[in-house]
Coordinates of C-alpha atoms and ligand atoms in Angstrom, one line a residue:
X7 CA -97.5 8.5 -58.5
X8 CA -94.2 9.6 -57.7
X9 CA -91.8 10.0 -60.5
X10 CA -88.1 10.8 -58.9
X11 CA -85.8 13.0 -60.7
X12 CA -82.2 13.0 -60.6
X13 CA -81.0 16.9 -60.0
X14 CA -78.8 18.0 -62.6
X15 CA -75.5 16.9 -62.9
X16 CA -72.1 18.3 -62.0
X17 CA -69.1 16.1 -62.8
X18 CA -67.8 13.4 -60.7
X19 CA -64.9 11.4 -59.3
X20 CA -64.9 8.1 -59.8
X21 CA -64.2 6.6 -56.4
X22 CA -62.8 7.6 -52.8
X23 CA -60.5 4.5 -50.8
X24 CA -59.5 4.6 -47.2
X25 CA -57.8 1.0 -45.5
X26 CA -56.9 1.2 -41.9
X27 CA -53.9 -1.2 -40.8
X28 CA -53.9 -2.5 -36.6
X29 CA -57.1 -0.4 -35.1
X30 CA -59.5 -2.4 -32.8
X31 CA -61.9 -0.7 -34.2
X32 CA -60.5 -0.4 -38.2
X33 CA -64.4 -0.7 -39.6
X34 CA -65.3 2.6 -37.5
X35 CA -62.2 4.2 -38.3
X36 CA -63.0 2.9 -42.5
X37 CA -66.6 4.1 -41.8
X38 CA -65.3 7.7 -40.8
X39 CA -63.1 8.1 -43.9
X40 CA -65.3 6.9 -45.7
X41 CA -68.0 9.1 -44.6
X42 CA -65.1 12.3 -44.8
X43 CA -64.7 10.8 -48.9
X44 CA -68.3 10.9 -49.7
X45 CA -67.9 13.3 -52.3
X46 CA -66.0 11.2 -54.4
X47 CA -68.5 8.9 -55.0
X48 CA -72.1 8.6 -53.8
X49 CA -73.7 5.2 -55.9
X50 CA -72.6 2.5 -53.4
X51 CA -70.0 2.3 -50.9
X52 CA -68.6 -1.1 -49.1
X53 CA -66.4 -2.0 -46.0
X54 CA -64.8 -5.3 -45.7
X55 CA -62.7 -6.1 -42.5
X56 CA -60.5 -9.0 -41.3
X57 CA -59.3 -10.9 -37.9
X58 CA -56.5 -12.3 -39.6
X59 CA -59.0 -16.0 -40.0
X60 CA -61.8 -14.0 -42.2
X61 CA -63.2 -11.4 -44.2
X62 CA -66.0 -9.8 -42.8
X63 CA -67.9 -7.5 -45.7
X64 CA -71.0 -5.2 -46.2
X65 CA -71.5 -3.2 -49.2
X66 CA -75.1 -1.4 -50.5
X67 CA -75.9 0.8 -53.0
X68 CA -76.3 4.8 -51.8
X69 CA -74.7 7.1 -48.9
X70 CA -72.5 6.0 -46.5
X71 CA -74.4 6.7 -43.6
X72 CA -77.7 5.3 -45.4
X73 CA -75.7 1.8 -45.5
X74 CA -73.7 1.7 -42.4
X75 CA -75.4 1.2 -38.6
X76 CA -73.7 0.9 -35.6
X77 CA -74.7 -2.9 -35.5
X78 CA -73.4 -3.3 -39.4
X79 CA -70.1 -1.6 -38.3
X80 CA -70.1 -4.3 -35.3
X81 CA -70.2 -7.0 -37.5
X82 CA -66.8 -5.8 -39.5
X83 CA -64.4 -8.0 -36.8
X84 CA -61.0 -7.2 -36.5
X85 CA -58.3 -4.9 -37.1
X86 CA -57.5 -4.3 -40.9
X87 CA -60.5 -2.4 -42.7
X88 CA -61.0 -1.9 -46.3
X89 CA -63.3 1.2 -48.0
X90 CA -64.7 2.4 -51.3
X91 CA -67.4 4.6 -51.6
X92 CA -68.1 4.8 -56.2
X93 CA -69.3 6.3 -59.2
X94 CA -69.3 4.8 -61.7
X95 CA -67.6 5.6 -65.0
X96 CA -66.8 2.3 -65.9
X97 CA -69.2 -0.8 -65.6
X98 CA -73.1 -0.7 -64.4
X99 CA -74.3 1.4 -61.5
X100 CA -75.1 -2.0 -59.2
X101 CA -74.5 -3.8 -56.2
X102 CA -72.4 -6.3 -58.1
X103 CA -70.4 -3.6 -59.2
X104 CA -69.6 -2.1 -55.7
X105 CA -66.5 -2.3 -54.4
X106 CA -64.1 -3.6 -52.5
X107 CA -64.2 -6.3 -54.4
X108 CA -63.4 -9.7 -52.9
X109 CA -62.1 -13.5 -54.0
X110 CA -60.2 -16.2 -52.6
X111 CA -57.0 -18.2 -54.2
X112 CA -55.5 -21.0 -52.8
X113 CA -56.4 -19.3 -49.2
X114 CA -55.8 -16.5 -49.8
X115 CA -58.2 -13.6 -49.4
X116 CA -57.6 -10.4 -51.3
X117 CA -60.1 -7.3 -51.4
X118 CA -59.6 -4.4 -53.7
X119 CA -60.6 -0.9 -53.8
X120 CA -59.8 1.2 -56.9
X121 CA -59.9 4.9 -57.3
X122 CA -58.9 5.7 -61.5
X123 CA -59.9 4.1 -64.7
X124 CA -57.2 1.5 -66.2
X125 CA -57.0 2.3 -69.9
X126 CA -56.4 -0.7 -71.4
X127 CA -58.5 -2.7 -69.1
X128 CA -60.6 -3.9 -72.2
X129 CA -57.4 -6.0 -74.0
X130 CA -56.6 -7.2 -70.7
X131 CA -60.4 -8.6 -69.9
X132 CA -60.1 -10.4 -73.3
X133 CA -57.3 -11.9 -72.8
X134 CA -57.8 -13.0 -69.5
X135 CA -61.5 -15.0 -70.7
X136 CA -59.8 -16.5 -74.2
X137 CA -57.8 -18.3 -70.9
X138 CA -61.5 -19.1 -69.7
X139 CA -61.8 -16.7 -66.9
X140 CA -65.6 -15.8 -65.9
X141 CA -65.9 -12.2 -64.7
X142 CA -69.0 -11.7 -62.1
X143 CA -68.6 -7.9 -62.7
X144 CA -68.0 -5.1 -65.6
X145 CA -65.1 -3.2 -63.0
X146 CA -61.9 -2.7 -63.8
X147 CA -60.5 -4.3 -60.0
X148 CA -61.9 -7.5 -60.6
X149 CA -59.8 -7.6 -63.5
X150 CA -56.7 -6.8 -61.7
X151 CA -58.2 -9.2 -59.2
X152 CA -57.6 -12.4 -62.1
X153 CA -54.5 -11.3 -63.0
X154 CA -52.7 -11.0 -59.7
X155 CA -54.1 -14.8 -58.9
X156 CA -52.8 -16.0 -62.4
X157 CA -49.1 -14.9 -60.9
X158 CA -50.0 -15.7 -57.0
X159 CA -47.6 -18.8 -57.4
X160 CA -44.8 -17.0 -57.9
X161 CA -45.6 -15.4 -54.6
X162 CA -47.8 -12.0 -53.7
X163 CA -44.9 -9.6 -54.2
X164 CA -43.9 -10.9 -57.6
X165 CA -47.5 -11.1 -58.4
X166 CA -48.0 -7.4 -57.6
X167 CA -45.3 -6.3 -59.8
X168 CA -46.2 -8.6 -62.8
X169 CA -49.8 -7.4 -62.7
X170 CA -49.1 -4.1 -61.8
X171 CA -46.4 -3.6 -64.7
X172 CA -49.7 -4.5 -67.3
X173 CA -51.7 -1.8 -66.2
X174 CA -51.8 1.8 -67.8
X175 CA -54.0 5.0 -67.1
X176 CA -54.6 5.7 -63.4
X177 CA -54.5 3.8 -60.2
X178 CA -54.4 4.6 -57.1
X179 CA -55.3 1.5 -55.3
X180 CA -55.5 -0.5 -51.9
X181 CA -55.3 -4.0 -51.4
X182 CA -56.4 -6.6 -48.8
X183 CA -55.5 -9.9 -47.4
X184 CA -55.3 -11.5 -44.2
X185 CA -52.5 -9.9 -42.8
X186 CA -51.2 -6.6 -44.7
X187 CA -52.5 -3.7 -46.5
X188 CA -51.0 -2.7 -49.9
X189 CA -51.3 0.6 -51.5
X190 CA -50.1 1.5 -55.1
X191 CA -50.5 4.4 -57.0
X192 CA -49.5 4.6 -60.7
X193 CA -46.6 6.1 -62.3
X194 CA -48.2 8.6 -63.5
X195 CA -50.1 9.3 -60.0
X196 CA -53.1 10.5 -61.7
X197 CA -55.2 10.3 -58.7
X198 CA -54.2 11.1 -55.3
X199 CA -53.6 8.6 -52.1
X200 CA -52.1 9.4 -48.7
X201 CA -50.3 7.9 -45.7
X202 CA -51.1 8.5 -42.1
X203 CA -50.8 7.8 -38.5
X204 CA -54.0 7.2 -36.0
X205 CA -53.1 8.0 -32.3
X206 CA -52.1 4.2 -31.7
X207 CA -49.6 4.1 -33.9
X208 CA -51.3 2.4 -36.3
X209 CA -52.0 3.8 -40.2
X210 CA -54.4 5.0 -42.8
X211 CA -54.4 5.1 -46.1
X212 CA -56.9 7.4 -48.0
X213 CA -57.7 9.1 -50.7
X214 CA -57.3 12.1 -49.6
X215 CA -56.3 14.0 -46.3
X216 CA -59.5 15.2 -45.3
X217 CA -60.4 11.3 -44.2
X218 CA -57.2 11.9 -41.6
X219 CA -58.4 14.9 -40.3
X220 CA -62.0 13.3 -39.2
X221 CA -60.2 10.4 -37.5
X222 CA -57.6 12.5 -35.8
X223 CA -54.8 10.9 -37.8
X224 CA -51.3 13.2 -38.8
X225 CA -50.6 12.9 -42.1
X226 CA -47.4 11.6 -42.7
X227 CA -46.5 11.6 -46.6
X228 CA -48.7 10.8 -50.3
X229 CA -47.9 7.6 -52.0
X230 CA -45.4 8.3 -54.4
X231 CA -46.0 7.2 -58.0
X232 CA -45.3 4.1 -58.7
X233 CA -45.3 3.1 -55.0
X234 CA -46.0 -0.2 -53.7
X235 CA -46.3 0.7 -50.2
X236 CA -46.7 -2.8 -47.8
X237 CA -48.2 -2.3 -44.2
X238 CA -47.5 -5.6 -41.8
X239 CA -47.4 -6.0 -38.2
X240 CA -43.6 -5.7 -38.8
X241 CA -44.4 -1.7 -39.8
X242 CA -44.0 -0.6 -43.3
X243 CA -42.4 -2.0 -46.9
X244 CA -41.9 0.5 -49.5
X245 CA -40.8 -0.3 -52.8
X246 CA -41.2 1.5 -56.4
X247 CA -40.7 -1.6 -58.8
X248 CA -43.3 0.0 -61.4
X249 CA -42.3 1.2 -64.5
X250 CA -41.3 4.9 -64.6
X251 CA -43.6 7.0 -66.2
X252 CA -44.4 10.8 -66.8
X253 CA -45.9 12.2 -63.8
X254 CA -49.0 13.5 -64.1
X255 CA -51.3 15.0 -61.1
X256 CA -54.8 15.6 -62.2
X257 CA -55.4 19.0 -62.0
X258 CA -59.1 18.6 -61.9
X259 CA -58.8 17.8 -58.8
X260 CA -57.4 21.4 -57.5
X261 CA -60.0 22.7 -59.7
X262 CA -63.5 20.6 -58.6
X263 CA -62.6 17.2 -57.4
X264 CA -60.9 16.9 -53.8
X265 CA -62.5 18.7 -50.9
X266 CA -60.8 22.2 -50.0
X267 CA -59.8 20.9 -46.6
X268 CA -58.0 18.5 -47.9
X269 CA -54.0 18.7 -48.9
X270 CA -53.7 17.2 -52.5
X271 CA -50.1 16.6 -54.1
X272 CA -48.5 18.5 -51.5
X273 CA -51.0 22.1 -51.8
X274 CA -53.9 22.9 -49.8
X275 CA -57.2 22.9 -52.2
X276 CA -58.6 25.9 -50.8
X277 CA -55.7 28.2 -51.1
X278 CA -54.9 27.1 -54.5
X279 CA -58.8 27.8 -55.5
X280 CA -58.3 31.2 -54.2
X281 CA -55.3 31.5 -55.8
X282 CA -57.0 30.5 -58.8
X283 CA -59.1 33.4 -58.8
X284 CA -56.3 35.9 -57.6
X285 CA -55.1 35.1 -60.6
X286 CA -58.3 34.9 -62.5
X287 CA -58.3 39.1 -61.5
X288 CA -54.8 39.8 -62.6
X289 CA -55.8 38.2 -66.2
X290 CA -59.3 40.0 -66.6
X291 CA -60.8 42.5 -64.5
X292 CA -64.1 44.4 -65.1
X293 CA -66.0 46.9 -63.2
X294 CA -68.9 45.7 -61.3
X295 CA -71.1 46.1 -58.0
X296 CA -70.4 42.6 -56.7
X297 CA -68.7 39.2 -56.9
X298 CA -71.0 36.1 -56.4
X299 CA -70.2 32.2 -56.6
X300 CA -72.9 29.7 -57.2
X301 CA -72.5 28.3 -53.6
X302 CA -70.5 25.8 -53.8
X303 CA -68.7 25.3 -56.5
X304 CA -67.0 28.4 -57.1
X305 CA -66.8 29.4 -53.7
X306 CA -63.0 29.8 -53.1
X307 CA -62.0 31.2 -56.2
X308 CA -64.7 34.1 -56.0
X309 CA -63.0 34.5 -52.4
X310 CA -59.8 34.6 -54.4
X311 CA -61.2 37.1 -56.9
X312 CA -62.7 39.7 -54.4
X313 CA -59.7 39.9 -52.7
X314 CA -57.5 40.7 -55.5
X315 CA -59.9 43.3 -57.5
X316 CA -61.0 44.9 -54.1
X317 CA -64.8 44.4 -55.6
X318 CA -67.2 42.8 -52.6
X319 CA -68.3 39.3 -52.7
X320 CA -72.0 38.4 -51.8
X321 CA -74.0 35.9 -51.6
X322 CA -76.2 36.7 -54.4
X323 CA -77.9 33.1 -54.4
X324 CA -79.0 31.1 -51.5
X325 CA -78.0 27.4 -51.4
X326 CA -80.5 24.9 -49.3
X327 CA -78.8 22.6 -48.3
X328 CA -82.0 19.9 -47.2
X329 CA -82.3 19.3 -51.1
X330 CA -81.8 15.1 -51.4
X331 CA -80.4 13.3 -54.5
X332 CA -83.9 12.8 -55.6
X333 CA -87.4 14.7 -55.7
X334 CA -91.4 14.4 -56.4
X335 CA -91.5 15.8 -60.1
X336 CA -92.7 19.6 -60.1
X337 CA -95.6 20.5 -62.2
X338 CA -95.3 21.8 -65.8
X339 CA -95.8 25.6 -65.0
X340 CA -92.8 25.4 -62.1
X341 CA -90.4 26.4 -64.5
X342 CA -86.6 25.9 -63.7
X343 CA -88.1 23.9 -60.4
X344 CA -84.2 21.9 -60.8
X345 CA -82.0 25.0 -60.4
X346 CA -84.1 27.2 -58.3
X347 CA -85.3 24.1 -55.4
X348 CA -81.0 23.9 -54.9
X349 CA -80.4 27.6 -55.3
X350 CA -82.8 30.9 -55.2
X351 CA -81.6 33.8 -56.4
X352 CA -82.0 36.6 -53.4
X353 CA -84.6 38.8 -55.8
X354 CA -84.4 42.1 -54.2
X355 CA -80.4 42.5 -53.5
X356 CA -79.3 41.1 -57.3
X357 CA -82.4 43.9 -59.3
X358 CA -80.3 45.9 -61.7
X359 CA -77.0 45.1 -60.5
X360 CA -73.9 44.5 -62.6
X361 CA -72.6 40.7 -61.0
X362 CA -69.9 38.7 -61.8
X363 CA -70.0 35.4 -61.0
X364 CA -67.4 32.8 -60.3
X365 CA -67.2 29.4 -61.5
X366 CA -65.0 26.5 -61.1
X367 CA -65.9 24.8 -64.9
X368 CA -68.6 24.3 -67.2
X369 CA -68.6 20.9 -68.6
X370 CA -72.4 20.8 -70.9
X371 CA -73.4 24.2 -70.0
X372 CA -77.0 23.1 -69.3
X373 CA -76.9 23.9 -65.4
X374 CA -75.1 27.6 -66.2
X375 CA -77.9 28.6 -68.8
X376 CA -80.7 27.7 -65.9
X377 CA -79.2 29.3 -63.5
X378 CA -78.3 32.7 -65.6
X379 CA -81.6 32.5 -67.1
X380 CA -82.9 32.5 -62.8
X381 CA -80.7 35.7 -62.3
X382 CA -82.4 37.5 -65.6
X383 CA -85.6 37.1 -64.6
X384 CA -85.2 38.5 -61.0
X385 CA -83.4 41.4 -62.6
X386 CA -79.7 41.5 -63.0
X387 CA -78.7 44.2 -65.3
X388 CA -75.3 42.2 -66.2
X389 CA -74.0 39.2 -66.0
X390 CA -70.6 38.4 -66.7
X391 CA -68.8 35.0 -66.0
X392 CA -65.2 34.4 -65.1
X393 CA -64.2 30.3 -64.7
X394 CA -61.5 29.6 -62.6
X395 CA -59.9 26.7 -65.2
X396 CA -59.4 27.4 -69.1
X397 CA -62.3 25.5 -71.4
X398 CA -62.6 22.1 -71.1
X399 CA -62.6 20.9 -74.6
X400 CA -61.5 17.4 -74.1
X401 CA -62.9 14.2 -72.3
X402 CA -60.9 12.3 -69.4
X403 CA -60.0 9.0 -69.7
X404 CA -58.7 8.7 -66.3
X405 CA -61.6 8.3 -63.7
X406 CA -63.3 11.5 -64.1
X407 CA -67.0 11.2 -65.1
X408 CA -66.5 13.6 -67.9
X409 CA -68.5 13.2 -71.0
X410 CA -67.2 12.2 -74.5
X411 CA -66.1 14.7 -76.7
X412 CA -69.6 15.3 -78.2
X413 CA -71.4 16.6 -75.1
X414 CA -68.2 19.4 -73.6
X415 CA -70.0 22.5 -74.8
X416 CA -66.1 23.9 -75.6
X417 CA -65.8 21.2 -77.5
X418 CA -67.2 22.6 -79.9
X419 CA -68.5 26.3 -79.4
X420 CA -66.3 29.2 -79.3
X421 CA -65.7 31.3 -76.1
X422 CA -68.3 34.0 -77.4
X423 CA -70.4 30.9 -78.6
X424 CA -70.8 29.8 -75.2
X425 CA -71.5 33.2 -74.1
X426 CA -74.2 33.6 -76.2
X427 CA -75.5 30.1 -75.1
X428 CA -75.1 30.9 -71.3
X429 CA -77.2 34.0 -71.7
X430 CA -74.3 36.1 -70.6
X431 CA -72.8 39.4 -71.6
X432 CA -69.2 38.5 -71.0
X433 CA -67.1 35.2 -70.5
X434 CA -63.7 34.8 -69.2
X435 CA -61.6 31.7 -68.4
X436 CA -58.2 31.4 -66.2
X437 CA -55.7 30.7 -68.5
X438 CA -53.7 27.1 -68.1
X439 CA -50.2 29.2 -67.5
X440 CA -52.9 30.8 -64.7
X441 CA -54.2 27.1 -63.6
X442 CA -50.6 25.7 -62.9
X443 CA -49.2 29.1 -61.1
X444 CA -51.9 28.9 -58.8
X445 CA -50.8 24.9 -57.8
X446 CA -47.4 26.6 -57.2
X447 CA -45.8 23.5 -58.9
X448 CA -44.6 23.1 -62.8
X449 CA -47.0 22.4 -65.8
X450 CA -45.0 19.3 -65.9
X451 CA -46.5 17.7 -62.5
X452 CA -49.7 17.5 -64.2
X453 CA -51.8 15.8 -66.7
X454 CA -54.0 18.8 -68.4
X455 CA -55.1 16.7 -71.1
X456 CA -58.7 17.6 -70.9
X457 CA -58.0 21.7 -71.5
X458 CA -55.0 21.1 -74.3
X459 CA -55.7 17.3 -75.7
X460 CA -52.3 16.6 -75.0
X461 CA -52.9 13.1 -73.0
X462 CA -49.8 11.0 -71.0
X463 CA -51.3 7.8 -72.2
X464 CA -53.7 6.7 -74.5
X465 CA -56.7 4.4 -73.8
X466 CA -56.4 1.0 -76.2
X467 CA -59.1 1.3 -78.9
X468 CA -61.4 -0.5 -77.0
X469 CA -61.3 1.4 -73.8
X470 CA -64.8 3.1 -75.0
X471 CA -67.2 0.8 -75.4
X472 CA -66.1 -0.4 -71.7
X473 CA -66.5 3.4 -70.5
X474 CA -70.0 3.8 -72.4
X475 CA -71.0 0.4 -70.4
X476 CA -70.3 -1.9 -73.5
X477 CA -69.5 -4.9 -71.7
Ligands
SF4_19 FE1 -57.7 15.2 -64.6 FE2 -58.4 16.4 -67.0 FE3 -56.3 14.8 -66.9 FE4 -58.7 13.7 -66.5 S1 -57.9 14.7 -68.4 S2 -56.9 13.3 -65.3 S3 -59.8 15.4 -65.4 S4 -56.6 16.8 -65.8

């Protein structure tokens, strides 16, 4: 029999978007940014394309290249494209949840892909079906979906802002019809989105700039909070008719989320995750023979950290990279089969050596503890762990698949309490004054709500049972 098991988890983004505006051959172009977005969310990812006379749409559960062929992308006619690749944190993990998501009004065809979690989604839902709506899926667009065709007759641009105006937590949206593509991003622009230019003039929008880079397109600015950006064959529309609110970057996504090639509220990931550790250095530094990520996660910042202690980084583990999503279960006496089938410790360099290793977070603190546990048996004499963001000790309510208060291990244990869990003989976190200098930009861009508690806005009381799938 063969029993598939999930490897263990990491967190996750909800949900990557990417619209392309006057290509011949926008589904490709989708396709490609999608494919560049993949990290973002790997559950089910959908295209749907328009001539202008109708929408053409494939969505599937999985990869991107698993769903897409060349004769699928064929079938996406004309020259506006619309992608989403999702995880879920709100709704069911199925095809009826996979987005964009797609209805008609009066003639009018609108798609919508959504990258965030609306907060008080729930309150809206209810009051939308005590007016007798029926809701096909548990997702927060096809909510946004009802309410932009209760205001349609007062005409799509009204209807945008009426709808729009309702919503709070994070957005950062594109939109669909016949002839334009919309993008908004929230006032608070939790999540990212970005503008650009493909070679014929025409433009991308994306979720991050990685998707550009893939499709040759120049970047040319983000979506600012609280943008409704219009593309049309008459060129661009940008208004900002949303209420002002607190800005609020994620900073997660300098920490984990976004991919280091890509440019994220104005700084490049990867220098800012070597900054991170830089700064990581200048806080704590220790003696030791080497510095070692756990390839790939903390990568940059251990890149970061060599350079600034002057202590060699190594490769003290060895990733493969031909591990799938799913394997065969091992048998009972493979212990550890999870951590060591993605990454094997290389036995004979790490024997009774004193390592540090860098992180980017620990979230449960059941991968770490495996994987320390892996670096004790071949022989390390030390282990000491320096994380290149303070302790998470809060959950995210803003599209981040973090887990409720209950499961964050600093939550609830101490900084030597996760020590001792971890197996390890010392444990050091980058301050948040160390998190924000290395962004370059003020601790008031950002939301940092799930290292201090302090949150920009708070989910309705409802907002939980729809996260834990409640619907
Ligand atoms: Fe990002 Fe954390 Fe704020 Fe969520 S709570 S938006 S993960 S900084």
């Amino acid at each position: 029999m063969n029993n598939c098991k999930r490897l263990a988890r990491r967190p996750r983004e909800e949900c990557g978007v990417c619209g392309v505006f006057g290509h011949p051959d926008a589904a490709k172009l989708t396709y490609f940014g999608l494919y560049a977005l993949q990290h973002r969310g790997q559950e089910s990812a959908g295209i749907v394309s328009t001539d202008g006379a109708r929408l053409y749409e494939h969505k599937s559960m999985g990869l991107v290249p698993e769903i897409f062929t060349e004769e699928k992308i064929q079938n996406l006619k004309g020259d506006i494209a619309l992608g989403h690749v999702r995880y879920s944190t709100t709704g069911a993990s199925t095809i009826t949840n996979a987005q964009p998501f797609t209805a008609s009004h009066q003639g009018l065809y609108l798609s919508v892909a959504h990258n965030g979690n609306i907060v008080n989604i729930r309150e809206l839902r209810e009051r939308l079906e005590k007016k007798g709506a029926i809701f096909q899926s548990t997702m927060d667009s096809e909510v946004v979906v009802h309410l932009l065709a209760h205001n349609l007759s007062k005409g799509l641009d009204k209807a945008i802002v009426e709808t729009f105006s309702q919503l709070e937590g994070a957005f950062s949206m594109i939109l669909m019809t016949q002839d334009r593509l919309i993008a908004i991003r929230d006032s608070h622009g939790f999540r990212p989105l970005c503008l650009g230019k493909l070679n014929n003039g025409s433009y991308i929008v994306a979720s991050e700039t990685c998707a550009f880079d893939l499709v040759e397109a120049q970047y040319i600015r983000d979506v600012k909070p609280g943008e409704v950006l219009t593309i049309t064959r008459e060129g661009l529309d940008s208004s900002c008719p949303l209420p002002k609110k607190k800005q609020s970057f994620c900073i997660f996504e300098h920490v984990y989320f976004a991919r280091p090639d890509s440019d994220i509220f104005g700084v490049n990931v990867y220098s800012c995750r070597k900054k991170m550790g830089n700064i990581l250095a200048r806080e704590c530094s220790i003696d030791a023979d080497f510095v070692m990520p756990f390839p790939d996660s903390g990568n940059y910042a251990a890149i970061g950290y060599s350079q600034a202690s002057g202590i060699p980084l190594e490769m003290g583990v060895i990733r493969n990279h031909y591990v799938g999503r799913t394997f065969i279960q091992p048998t009972q006496s493979m212990r550890d089969f999870t951590v060591r089938v993605k990454l094997n410790p290389v036995r004979s360099f790490l024997k009774d050596k004193k390592v540090i290793i860098i992180e980017d977070s620990i979230i449960r603190g059941t991968t770490g503890r495996s994987r320390i546990k892996s670096l004790r048996e071949v022989g390390v004499k030390e282990v000491h762990m320096f994380i290149s963001c303070p302790p998470t000790r809060f959950p995210c309510y803003y599209g981040i698949d973090f887990p409720t208060g209950a499961e964050l291990i600093a939550a609830s244990k101490s900084v030597d309490e996760i020590r001792e869990h971890l197996g390890l003989d010392g444990l050091y976190y980058l301050s948040v004054e160390g998190l924000v200098e290395a962004t370059g930009c003020d601790a008031d861009s950002f939301c940092l709500a799930c290292f201090t508690g302090d949150y920009p806005v708070l989910p309705d009381k409802k907002f939980h049972k729809l996260a834990l799938g409640g619907l």
